Amino acid sequence: MKILVTGGLGFIGSHACVELLDSGYEVVIVDNLYNSSIKVLDRIEMITGQRPLFYEIDILNKDALNNVFEENDIDGVIHFAGYKAVGESVSIPLVYYQNNITGSLNLYECMEKHGVNNLIFSSSATVYGNNFKAPFKEEYGYGTTTNPYGTSKMMNEMIIQDLAKANKDLSAVILRYFNPIGAHSSGLIGESPNGIPNNLVPYIAKVATGKLAYLNVFGNDYNTADGTGVRDYIHVVDLAKAHVSAIEYSFKHKGAEVINVGTGVGYSVLDVVSAYEKATGQKIPYVICERRPGDIDSCFADPSKCLELLGFKTEKNLEQMCKDSYNFMEKNPDGIK
Ligand code: NAD
Ligand code: UD1
């Protein structure tokens, strides 16, 4: 089975490629290296002993993308390619819609043209917005998205649902990720954001390795046990494995399914700080500051549909996530360049 992975050199995509290769799939990667390095391809080969076929292509270039389908007999697609910085999406919405919507439309058009009917899409818990109370269930549908990034995920979900209504052979699995963190246990692949990280765990990793002095905790007056925001952190390797389960599921079913991928357990910012300290032996100094606009109290999954349909359950705990995050950061202090 040959799987096309768009954005396959990125954080989640690279881990998914490793799990796909280890499960016996052939992998073809399309990535324009906007937010990744070609060296990740070597790292995937070092981990798995196999080198995926790689096309340095922008999915906005429909002809080039179409050519990948001409040259390869693709059985299924996992679509990670897109922009993901929430704040940036507010400043440059057109760029985000262009990449995340037009890019996706190009891909879906190529799939249709070549009769490829199996799709896994990277969505996000952000589509629940701030309208519901955790644990979030898929049946809640959509909340009010607060930024173009979130809206682009919601729109993609709707487009895929419409495509599945029109094409009864389409099998699409829309995965709503909660908060992926950690890295491969080898320390060869992981998350390496440019500049100062926006997300909690990459920021803590920089504090732990001495690149940043302290963590700013965005508010301690939330309606949670210790007043800091609660999230559902999931190890990126667990998340990557969920994609293998999803692609297997897609070959046995038709239609579009929305599925949460989280652990079902919420941890506060201060829980994560303690876990990181315990897992790594490094002190994480922090100061409490203002809330970050748009943040909600608690966001965690009801993961039961994922278990029921995909037979998938997460295995790695928060301590392992912190350990692997630190291991990657220590081995790659400047990211994978
Ligand atoms: P990432 O930025 O590390 O990976 C995305 C990859 O896509 C990068 O390698 C980038 O170079 C590539 N890419 C971007 N635009 C492209 C284009 N036009 N053509 C070809 N390649 C392109 O991001 P990630 O964290 O691995 O996320 C993967 C997907 O999961 C994204 O769609 C993201 O929105 C979604 N997601 C991520 C998170 C998260 O916390 N990381 C949470 C929910 C959903
Ligand atoms: C963020 C995005 C969300 C995206 C997700 C991907 C925002 C508003 N939301 O979610 O759309 O799908 O990343 O993983 O950007 N925190 C601090 N200090 C920091 C950073 C974060 O206290 O320096 C807190 C936040 O207030 C939050 C928690 O840590 O309570 C997690 O934050 P983060 O890692 O940015 O993820 P989300 O906000 O859940």
Short mmCIF file of C-alpha atoms and ligand atoms in Angstrom, two decimals:
data_model
loop_
_atom_site.label_atom_id
_atom_site.label_comp_id
_atom_site.label_asym_id
_atom_site.label_seq_id
_atom_site.Cartn_x
_atom_site.Cartn_y
_atom_site.Cartn_z
CA MET A 1 0.00 0.00 0.00
CA LYS A 2 1.35 3.39 -1.01
CA ILE A 3 0.45 6.39 1.13
CA LEU A 4 1.01 10.00 0.07
CA VAL A 5 1.88 12.15 3.08
CA THR A 6 1.62 15.90 2.52
CA GLY A 7 3.69 17.87 5.05
CA GLY A 8 5.51 14.62 5.83
CA LEU A 9 8.70 16.33 6.95
CA GLY A 10 6.94 18.42 9.60
CA PHE A 11 6.55 17.65 13.30
CA ILE A 12 3.58 15.28 13.24
CA GLY A 13 4.04 14.17 9.62
CA SER A 14 7.60 12.91 10.19
CA HIS A 15 6.48 10.78 13.14
CA ALA A 16 3.56 9.46 11.09
CA CYS A 17 5.93 8.51 8.26
CA VAL A 18 8.04 6.51 10.73
CA GLU A 19 4.99 4.62 12.01
CA LEU A 20 3.68 4.00 8.48
CA LEU A 21 7.05 2.64 7.31
CA ASP A 22 7.35 0.48 10.43
CA SER A 23 3.89 -0.88 9.69
CA GLY A 24 4.88 -1.92 6.15
CA TYR A 25 3.43 0.95 4.10
CA GLU A 26 5.27 2.59 1.23
CA VAL A 27 5.47 6.33 1.81
CA VAL A 28 5.62 9.20 -0.67
CA ILE A 29 6.20 12.61 0.91
CA VAL A 30 5.26 15.99 -0.51
CA ASP A 31 6.59 19.01 1.41
CA ASN A 32 7.77 22.47 0.36
CA LEU A 33 10.14 22.73 3.36
CA TYR A 34 8.42 25.93 4.49
CA ASN A 35 8.50 24.75 8.10
CA SER A 36 10.84 21.76 7.95
CA SER A 37 14.28 20.64 6.87
CA ILE A 38 15.31 18.17 4.19
CA LYS A 39 17.50 16.58 6.88
CA VAL A 40 14.33 15.13 8.43
CA LEU A 41 14.28 12.74 5.47
CA ASP A 42 17.70 11.39 6.54
CA ARG A 43 16.46 11.11 10.11
CA ILE A 44 13.39 9.11 9.03
CA GLU A 45 15.76 6.79 7.15
CA MET A 46 18.05 6.49 10.19
CA ILE A 47 15.09 5.43 12.36
CA THR A 48 13.34 3.08 9.94
CA GLY A 49 16.08 1.94 7.57
CA GLN A 50 13.88 3.06 4.68
CA ARG A 51 13.97 6.25 2.64
CA PRO A 52 10.59 7.50 1.48
CA LEU A 53 10.24 8.95 -1.99
CA PHE A 54 10.32 12.75 -1.57
CA TYR A 55 8.95 15.55 -3.74
CA GLU A 56 9.85 19.11 -2.81
CA ILE A 57 6.56 20.53 -3.98
CA ASP A 58 4.16 23.23 -2.87
CA ILE A 59 0.61 21.89 -2.81
CA LEU A 60 -0.46 25.25 -4.21
CA ASN A 61 1.22 24.10 -7.43
CA LYS A 62 -1.57 21.86 -8.71
CA ASP A 63 0.29 20.68 -11.80
CA ALA A 64 3.30 19.54 -9.78
CA LEU A 65 1.01 17.82 -7.28
CA ASN A 66 -0.93 16.15 -10.07
CA ASN A 67 2.35 14.83 -11.42
CA VAL A 68 2.98 13.01 -8.12
CA PHE A 69 -0.32 11.19 -8.62
CA GLU A 70 0.62 10.45 -12.26
CA GLU A 71 3.95 8.97 -11.22
CA ASN A 72 2.72 6.95 -8.26
CA ASP A 73 -0.13 4.55 -7.68
CA ILE A 74 -1.40 6.18 -4.51
CA ASP A 75 -3.77 4.16 -2.29
CA GLY A 76 -4.42 6.76 0.38
CA VAL A 77 -3.48 10.28 1.47
CA ILE A 78 -2.64 11.72 4.87
CA HIS A 79 -2.88 15.49 4.64
CA PHE A 80 -0.73 17.40 7.14
CA ALA A 81 0.54 20.26 4.93
CA GLY A 82 -0.65 23.64 6.14
CA TYR A 83 0.20 26.66 8.23
CA LYS A 84 -0.55 26.41 11.95
CA ALA A 85 0.43 29.57 13.84
CA VAL A 86 -2.74 30.94 15.41
CA GLY A 87 -1.51 34.52 16.02
CA GLU A 88 0.06 34.79 12.56
CA SER A 89 -3.21 33.63 10.97
CA VAL A 90 -4.94 36.67 12.50
CA SER A 91 -2.37 39.02 10.90
CA ILE A 92 -2.22 37.39 7.46
CA PRO A 93 -5.55 35.59 6.97
CA LEU A 94 -5.34 35.53 3.17
CA VAL A 95 -2.06 33.66 3.27
CA TYR A 96 -3.57 31.16 5.69
CA TYR A 97 -6.74 30.61 3.67
CA GLN A 98 -4.72 30.37 0.48
CA ASN A 99 -2.45 27.68 1.88
CA ASN A 100 -4.88 25.77 4.08
CA ILE A 101 -7.92 25.95 1.81
CA THR A 102 -6.66 26.34 -1.77
CA GLY A 103 -3.83 23.87 -1.08
CA SER A 104 -6.34 21.35 0.26
CA LEU A 105 -8.71 21.88 -2.69
CA ASN A 106 -5.84 21.19 -5.08
CA LEU A 107 -5.11 17.97 -3.24
CA TYR A 108 -8.75 16.83 -3.17
CA GLU A 109 -9.05 17.60 -6.88
CA CYS A 110 -5.96 15.51 -7.69
CA MET A 111 -7.33 12.67 -5.54
CA GLU A 112 -10.67 12.77 -7.35
CA LYS A 113 -8.99 12.87 -10.76
CA HIS A 114 -6.94 9.79 -9.93
CA GLY A 115 -9.69 7.87 -8.12
CA VAL A 116 -7.93 8.00 -4.75
CA ASN A 117 -10.67 7.62 -2.16
CA ASN A 118 -8.90 7.33 1.18
CA LEU A 119 -8.09 10.49 3.09
CA ILE A 120 -6.94 11.30 6.61
CA PHE A 121 -7.12 14.99 7.50
CA SER A 122 -5.33 16.83 10.33
CA SER A 123 -7.95 18.84 12.14
CA SER A 124 -7.77 20.34 15.59
CA ALA A 125 -9.68 20.57 18.85
CA THR A 126 -9.69 24.29 18.10
CA VAL A 127 -12.91 23.72 16.08
CA TYR A 128 -14.80 23.21 19.36
CA GLY A 129 -14.10 26.90 20.09
CA ASN A 130 -15.16 28.11 23.51
CA ASN A 131 -18.79 27.01 23.29
CA PHE A 132 -18.69 23.65 25.02
CA LYS A 133 -17.60 22.12 28.29
CA ALA A 134 -14.81 19.52 28.29
CA PRO A 135 -14.64 16.61 27.72
CA PHE A 136 -15.34 17.48 24.10
CA LYS A 137 -17.34 14.97 22.09
CA GLU A 138 -17.33 14.81 18.30
CA GLU A 139 -21.12 15.12 18.19
CA TYR A 140 -20.87 18.68 19.60
CA GLY A 141 -19.94 19.78 16.09
CA TYR A 142 -18.40 23.24 15.79
CA GLY A 143 -18.01 26.06 18.24
CA THR A 144 -17.15 29.60 17.26
CA THR A 145 -13.64 29.64 15.87
CA THR A 146 -11.68 32.69 16.96
CA ASN A 147 -8.98 32.91 14.29
CA PRO A 148 -8.44 32.13 10.58
CA TYR A 149 -6.32 29.07 11.41
CA GLY A 150 -9.20 27.52 13.34
CA THR A 151 -11.68 28.58 10.68
CA SER A 152 -9.54 26.98 7.97
CA LYS A 153 -9.70 23.68 9.87
CA MET A 154 -13.48 23.93 10.24
CA MET A 155 -13.87 24.78 6.54
CA ASN A 156 -11.71 21.82 5.54
CA GLU A 157 -13.88 19.54 7.67
CA MET A 158 -17.01 20.86 5.95
CA ILE A 159 -15.50 20.51 2.49
CA ILE A 160 -14.56 16.89 3.20
CA GLN A 161 -18.06 16.14 4.52
CA ASP A 162 -19.52 17.55 1.28
CA LEU A 163 -17.11 15.53 -0.84
CA ALA A 164 -18.13 12.36 1.01
CA LYS A 165 -21.80 13.11 0.35
CA ALA A 166 -21.11 13.51 -3.36
CA ASN A 167 -18.72 10.56 -3.72
CA LYS A 168 -20.03 7.44 -2.02
CA ASP A 169 -16.65 5.74 -2.48
CA LEU A 170 -14.79 8.33 -0.45
CA SER A 171 -13.53 7.23 2.94
CA ALA A 172 -12.31 10.17 4.98
CA VAL A 173 -11.18 10.28 8.58
CA ILE A 174 -11.00 13.74 10.09
CA LEU A 175 -8.77 13.59 13.15
CA ARG A 176 -9.22 16.36 15.71
CA TYR A 177 -5.90 16.51 17.50
CA PHE A 178 -5.64 17.83 21.03
CA ASN A 179 -2.15 19.05 22.12
CA PRO A 180 0.64 17.00 20.53
CA ILE A 181 3.99 17.22 22.33
CA GLY A 182 7.10 15.09 22.88
CA ALA A 183 9.34 13.58 20.24
CA HIS A 184 10.55 10.24 18.91
CA SER A 185 12.47 8.35 21.61
CA SER A 186 15.60 8.36 19.40
CA GLY A 187 15.77 12.16 19.70
CA LEU A 188 16.23 12.28 15.92
CA ILE A 189 12.91 13.91 15.05
CA GLY A 190 10.79 16.32 17.06
CA GLU A 191 9.41 19.82 17.07
CA SER A 192 11.75 22.70 16.37
CA PRO A 193 9.83 25.96 16.05
CA ASN A 194 11.76 28.95 14.76
CA GLY A 195 12.29 31.79 17.21
CA ILE A 196 10.41 32.02 20.49
CA PRO A 197 7.85 29.20 20.74
CA ASN A 198 4.15 30.04 21.10
CA ASN A 199 3.16 26.71 22.58
CA LEU A 200 3.73 25.64 26.15
CA VAL A 201 5.95 22.59 25.95
CA PRO A 202 8.36 23.86 23.26
CA TYR A 203 8.72 26.99 25.42
CA ILE A 204 9.40 24.94 28.58
CA ALA A 205 11.96 22.89 26.63
CA LYS A 206 13.86 26.11 25.85
CA VAL A 207 13.77 27.10 29.52
CA ALA A 208 14.99 23.63 30.54
CA THR A 209 17.94 23.85 28.16
CA GLY A 210 18.86 27.38 29.27
CA LYS A 211 17.84 29.17 26.03
CA LEU A 212 15.08 31.11 27.78
CA ALA A 213 15.21 32.30 31.40
CA TYR A 214 11.71 31.53 32.62
CA LEU A 215 8.20 30.55 31.56
CA ASN A 216 5.36 33.05 31.46
CA VAL A 217 2.26 31.31 32.80
CA PHE A 218 -0.68 32.90 31.03
CA GLY A 219 -3.10 33.44 33.89
CA ASN A 220 -3.87 31.64 37.16
CA ASP A 221 -7.48 32.74 37.53
CA TYR A 222 -9.11 30.18 35.25
CA ASN A 223 -11.90 27.98 36.46
CA THR A 224 -9.59 24.99 37.01
CA ALA A 225 -8.15 23.24 40.10
CA ASP A 226 -5.02 25.43 40.32
CA GLY A 227 -6.29 28.33 38.19
CA THR A 228 -4.02 27.65 35.19
CA GLY A 229 -5.26 26.40 31.80
CA VAL A 230 -5.96 22.70 31.40
CA ARG A 231 -5.17 20.84 28.16
CA ASP A 232 -5.06 17.29 26.82
CA TYR A 233 -1.41 16.63 25.95
CA ILE A 234 -0.79 13.67 23.67
CA HIS A 235 2.59 12.13 22.81
CA VAL A 236 3.33 12.74 19.13
CA VAL A 237 4.27 9.06 18.68
CA ASP A 238 0.84 8.02 19.99
CA LEU A 239 -0.73 10.55 17.64
CA ALA A 240 1.34 9.20 14.74
CA LYS A 241 0.14 5.66 15.51
CA ALA A 242 -3.45 6.89 15.44
CA HIS A 243 -2.87 7.75 11.76
CA VAL A 244 -1.90 4.17 10.97
CA SER A 245 -5.10 2.98 12.68
CA ALA A 246 -7.05 5.64 10.76
CA ILE A 247 -5.66 4.65 7.37
CA GLU A 248 -6.43 0.99 8.12
CA TYR A 249 -9.95 1.96 9.14
CA SER A 250 -10.39 4.01 5.98
CA PHE A 251 -9.79 0.95 3.80
CA LYS A 252 -12.67 -0.86 5.49
CA HIS A 253 -15.28 1.92 5.63
CA LYS A 254 -16.92 4.57 3.49
CA GLY A 255 -18.06 8.09 4.33
CA ALA A 256 -16.53 10.77 6.53
CA GLU A 257 -15.90 10.33 10.24
CA VAL A 258 -14.73 12.95 12.71
CA ILE A 259 -12.61 11.46 15.48
CA ASN A 260 -10.93 13.10 18.50
CA VAL A 261 -7.36 12.07 19.19
CA GLY A 262 -6.44 12.83 22.77
CA THR A 263 -5.80 10.99 26.02
CA GLY A 264 -9.00 12.15 27.71
CA VAL A 265 -6.94 13.53 30.62
CA GLY A 266 -6.40 17.24 31.21
CA TYR A 267 -3.28 18.68 32.85
CA SER A 268 -2.82 22.27 34.01
CA VAL A 269 0.15 24.45 33.06
CA LEU A 270 1.57 23.94 36.56
CA ASP A 271 1.08 20.16 36.28
CA VAL A 272 3.17 20.24 33.11
CA VAL A 273 5.87 22.34 34.79
CA SER A 274 6.10 19.83 37.67
CA ALA A 275 6.09 16.83 35.33
CA TYR A 276 8.85 18.41 33.21
CA GLU A 277 10.97 19.09 36.29
CA LYS A 278 10.44 15.53 37.56
CA ALA A 279 11.16 13.92 34.19
CA THR A 280 14.30 15.91 33.44
CA GLY A 281 15.73 17.06 36.78
CA GLN A 282 15.78 20.63 35.42
CA LYS A 283 14.22 23.52 37.33
CA ILE A 284 11.62 25.47 35.32
CA PRO A 285 11.32 28.97 36.80
CA TYR A 286 8.05 30.70 35.96
CA VAL A 287 6.12 33.91 36.54
CA ILE A 288 2.37 34.31 36.47
CA CYS A 289 1.28 36.93 33.94
CA GLU A 290 -1.82 38.08 32.07
CA ARG A 291 -4.13 35.65 30.31
CA ARG A 292 -3.44 35.13 26.60
CA PRO A 293 -6.41 36.40 24.57
CA GLY A 294 -8.52 33.59 23.14
CA ASP A 295 -7.43 30.94 25.66
CA ILE A 296 -10.06 28.81 27.36
CA ASP A 297 -10.16 27.20 30.83
CA SER A 298 -10.16 23.54 29.92
CA CYS A 299 -9.81 21.56 26.74
CA PHE A 300 -9.68 17.79 26.80
CA ALA A 301 -11.11 15.00 24.70
CA ASP A 302 -13.68 12.35 25.11
CA PRO A 303 -11.52 9.70 23.37
CA SER A 304 -14.15 6.92 23.31
CA LYS A 305 -15.03 7.19 19.60
CA CYS A 306 -11.35 6.78 18.71
CA LEU A 307 -11.21 3.56 20.72
CA GLU A 308 -14.52 2.33 19.36
CA LEU A 309 -13.89 2.98 15.64
CA LEU A 310 -10.10 2.85 15.34
CA GLY A 311 -9.37 0.52 18.25
CA PHE A 312 -6.79 3.10 19.25
CA LYS A 313 -5.81 4.19 22.74
CA THR A 314 -2.86 6.34 23.78
CA GLU A 315 -0.06 4.64 25.72
CA LYS A 316 2.47 7.26 26.75
CA ASN A 317 2.08 9.38 29.89
CA LEU A 318 2.96 13.01 30.56
CA GLU A 319 6.33 12.14 32.11
CA GLN A 320 7.36 10.26 28.95
CA MET A 321 6.21 13.20 26.81
CA CYS A 322 8.40 15.57 28.87
CA LYS A 323 11.39 13.21 28.81
CA ASP A 324 11.24 12.85 25.05
CA SER A 325 10.76 16.58 24.52
CA TYR A 326 13.88 17.30 26.57
CA ASN A 327 15.90 14.54 24.91
CA PHE A 328 15.13 16.00 21.48
CA MET A 329 15.93 19.54 22.61
CA GLU A 330 19.24 18.49 24.15
CA LYS A 331 20.26 16.63 21.00
CA ASN A 332 19.05 19.37 18.65
CA PRO A 333 19.44 22.68 20.51
CA ASP A 334 19.06 24.65 17.28
CA GLY A 335 16.43 22.37 15.77
CA ILE A 336 17.04 20.20 12.71
CA LYS A 337 18.87 22.51 10.35
P1 NAD B 1 4.48 21.49 10.82
O1 NAD B 1 4.51 22.92 10.42
O2 NAD B 1 5.59 20.96 11.62
O3 NAD B 1 4.30 20.58 9.53
C1 NAD B 1 3.60 21.00 8.38
C2 NAD B 1 4.46 20.66 7.18
O4 NAD B 1 3.75 21.06 6.00
C3 NAD B 1 5.80 21.39 7.17
O5 NAD B 1 6.84 20.49 6.92
C4 NAD B 1 5.66 22.42 6.04
O6 NAD B 1 6.89 22.69 5.42
C5 NAD B 1 4.65 21.73 5.14
N1 NAD B 1 3.86 22.66 4.32
C6 NAD B 1 3.18 23.76 4.73
N2 NAD B 1 2.56 24.33 3.67
C7 NAD B 1 2.85 23.57 2.59
C8 NAD B 1 2.52 23.65 1.20
N3 NAD B 1 1.78 24.64 0.71
N4 NAD B 1 2.99 22.69 0.37
C9 NAD B 1 3.75 21.69 0.83
N5 NAD B 1 4.12 21.57 2.12
C10 NAD B 1 3.66 22.50 2.99
O7 NAD B 1 3.08 21.25 11.58
P2 NAD B 1 2.62 20.02 12.45
O8 NAD B 1 2.64 20.43 13.87
O9 NAD B 1 3.33 18.79 12.02
O10 NAD B 1 1.09 19.95 12.02
C11 NAD B 1 0.66 19.13 10.93
C12 NAD B 1 -0.80 19.37 10.70
O11 NAD B 1 -1.54 19.12 11.89
C13 NAD B 1 -1.13 20.82 10.29
O12 NAD B 1 -2.17 20.80 9.33
C14 NAD B 1 -1.62 21.43 11.59
O13 NAD B 1 -2.49 22.50 11.39
C15 NAD B 1 -2.33 20.25 12.23
N6 NAD B 1 -2.43 20.35 13.68
C16 NAD B 1 -1.30 20.54 14.41
C17 NAD B 1 -1.37 20.67 15.80
C18 NAD B 1 -0.12 20.91 16.61
O14 NAD B 1 -0.25 21.24 17.79
N7 NAD B 1 1.07 20.72 16.09
C19 NAD B 1 -2.62 20.59 16.44
C20 NAD B 1 -3.76 20.36 15.66
C21 NAD B 1 -3.66 20.25 14.27
C1 UD1 B 2 -2.78 26.30 20.75
C2 UD1 B 2 -3.67 27.02 19.78
C3 UD1 B 2 -4.60 26.01 19.13
C4 UD1 B 2 -3.77 24.93 18.44
C5 UD1 B 2 -2.85 24.29 19.48
C6 UD1 B 2 -1.92 23.33 18.82
C7 UD1 B 2 -3.89 29.29 20.66
C8 UD1 B 2 -4.81 30.29 21.30
N1 UD1 B 2 -4.42 28.05 20.48
O1 UD1 B 2 -3.59 25.66 21.71
O2 UD1 B 2 -5.44 26.63 18.18
O3 UD1 B 2 -4.61 23.94 17.86
O4 UD1 B 2 -2.05 25.32 20.08
O5 UD1 B 2 -1.18 22.65 19.80
O6 UD1 B 2 -2.77 29.60 20.32
N2 UD1 B 2 0.72 28.67 28.08
C9 UD1 B 2 1.43 29.38 29.01
N3 UD1 B 2 2.62 29.94 28.64
C10 UD1 B 2 3.15 29.81 27.39
C11 UD1 B 2 2.41 29.07 26.43
C12 UD1 B 2 1.20 28.52 26.80
O7 UD1 B 2 0.99 29.52 30.15
O8 UD1 B 2 4.23 30.35 27.12
C13 UD1 B 2 -0.55 28.02 28.47
C14 UD1 B 2 -1.76 28.46 27.65
O9 UD1 B 2 -2.39 29.55 28.24
C15 UD1 B 2 -2.62 27.17 27.70
C16 UD1 B 2 -1.58 26.02 27.78
O10 UD1 B 2 -0.38 26.63 28.25
O11 UD1 B 2 -3.39 27.13 28.89
C17 UD1 B 2 -1.33 25.36 26.44
O12 UD1 B 2 -1.01 26.36 25.48
P1 UD1 B 2 -0.50 25.99 23.99
O13 UD1 B 2 0.59 24.98 24.09
O14 UD1 B 2 -0.20 27.25 23.29
O15 UD1 B 2 -1.74 25.24 23.35
P2 UD1 B 2 -3.28 25.70 23.22
O16 UD1 B 2 -3.50 27.06 23.69
O17 UD1 B 2 -4.10 24.63 23.82
#
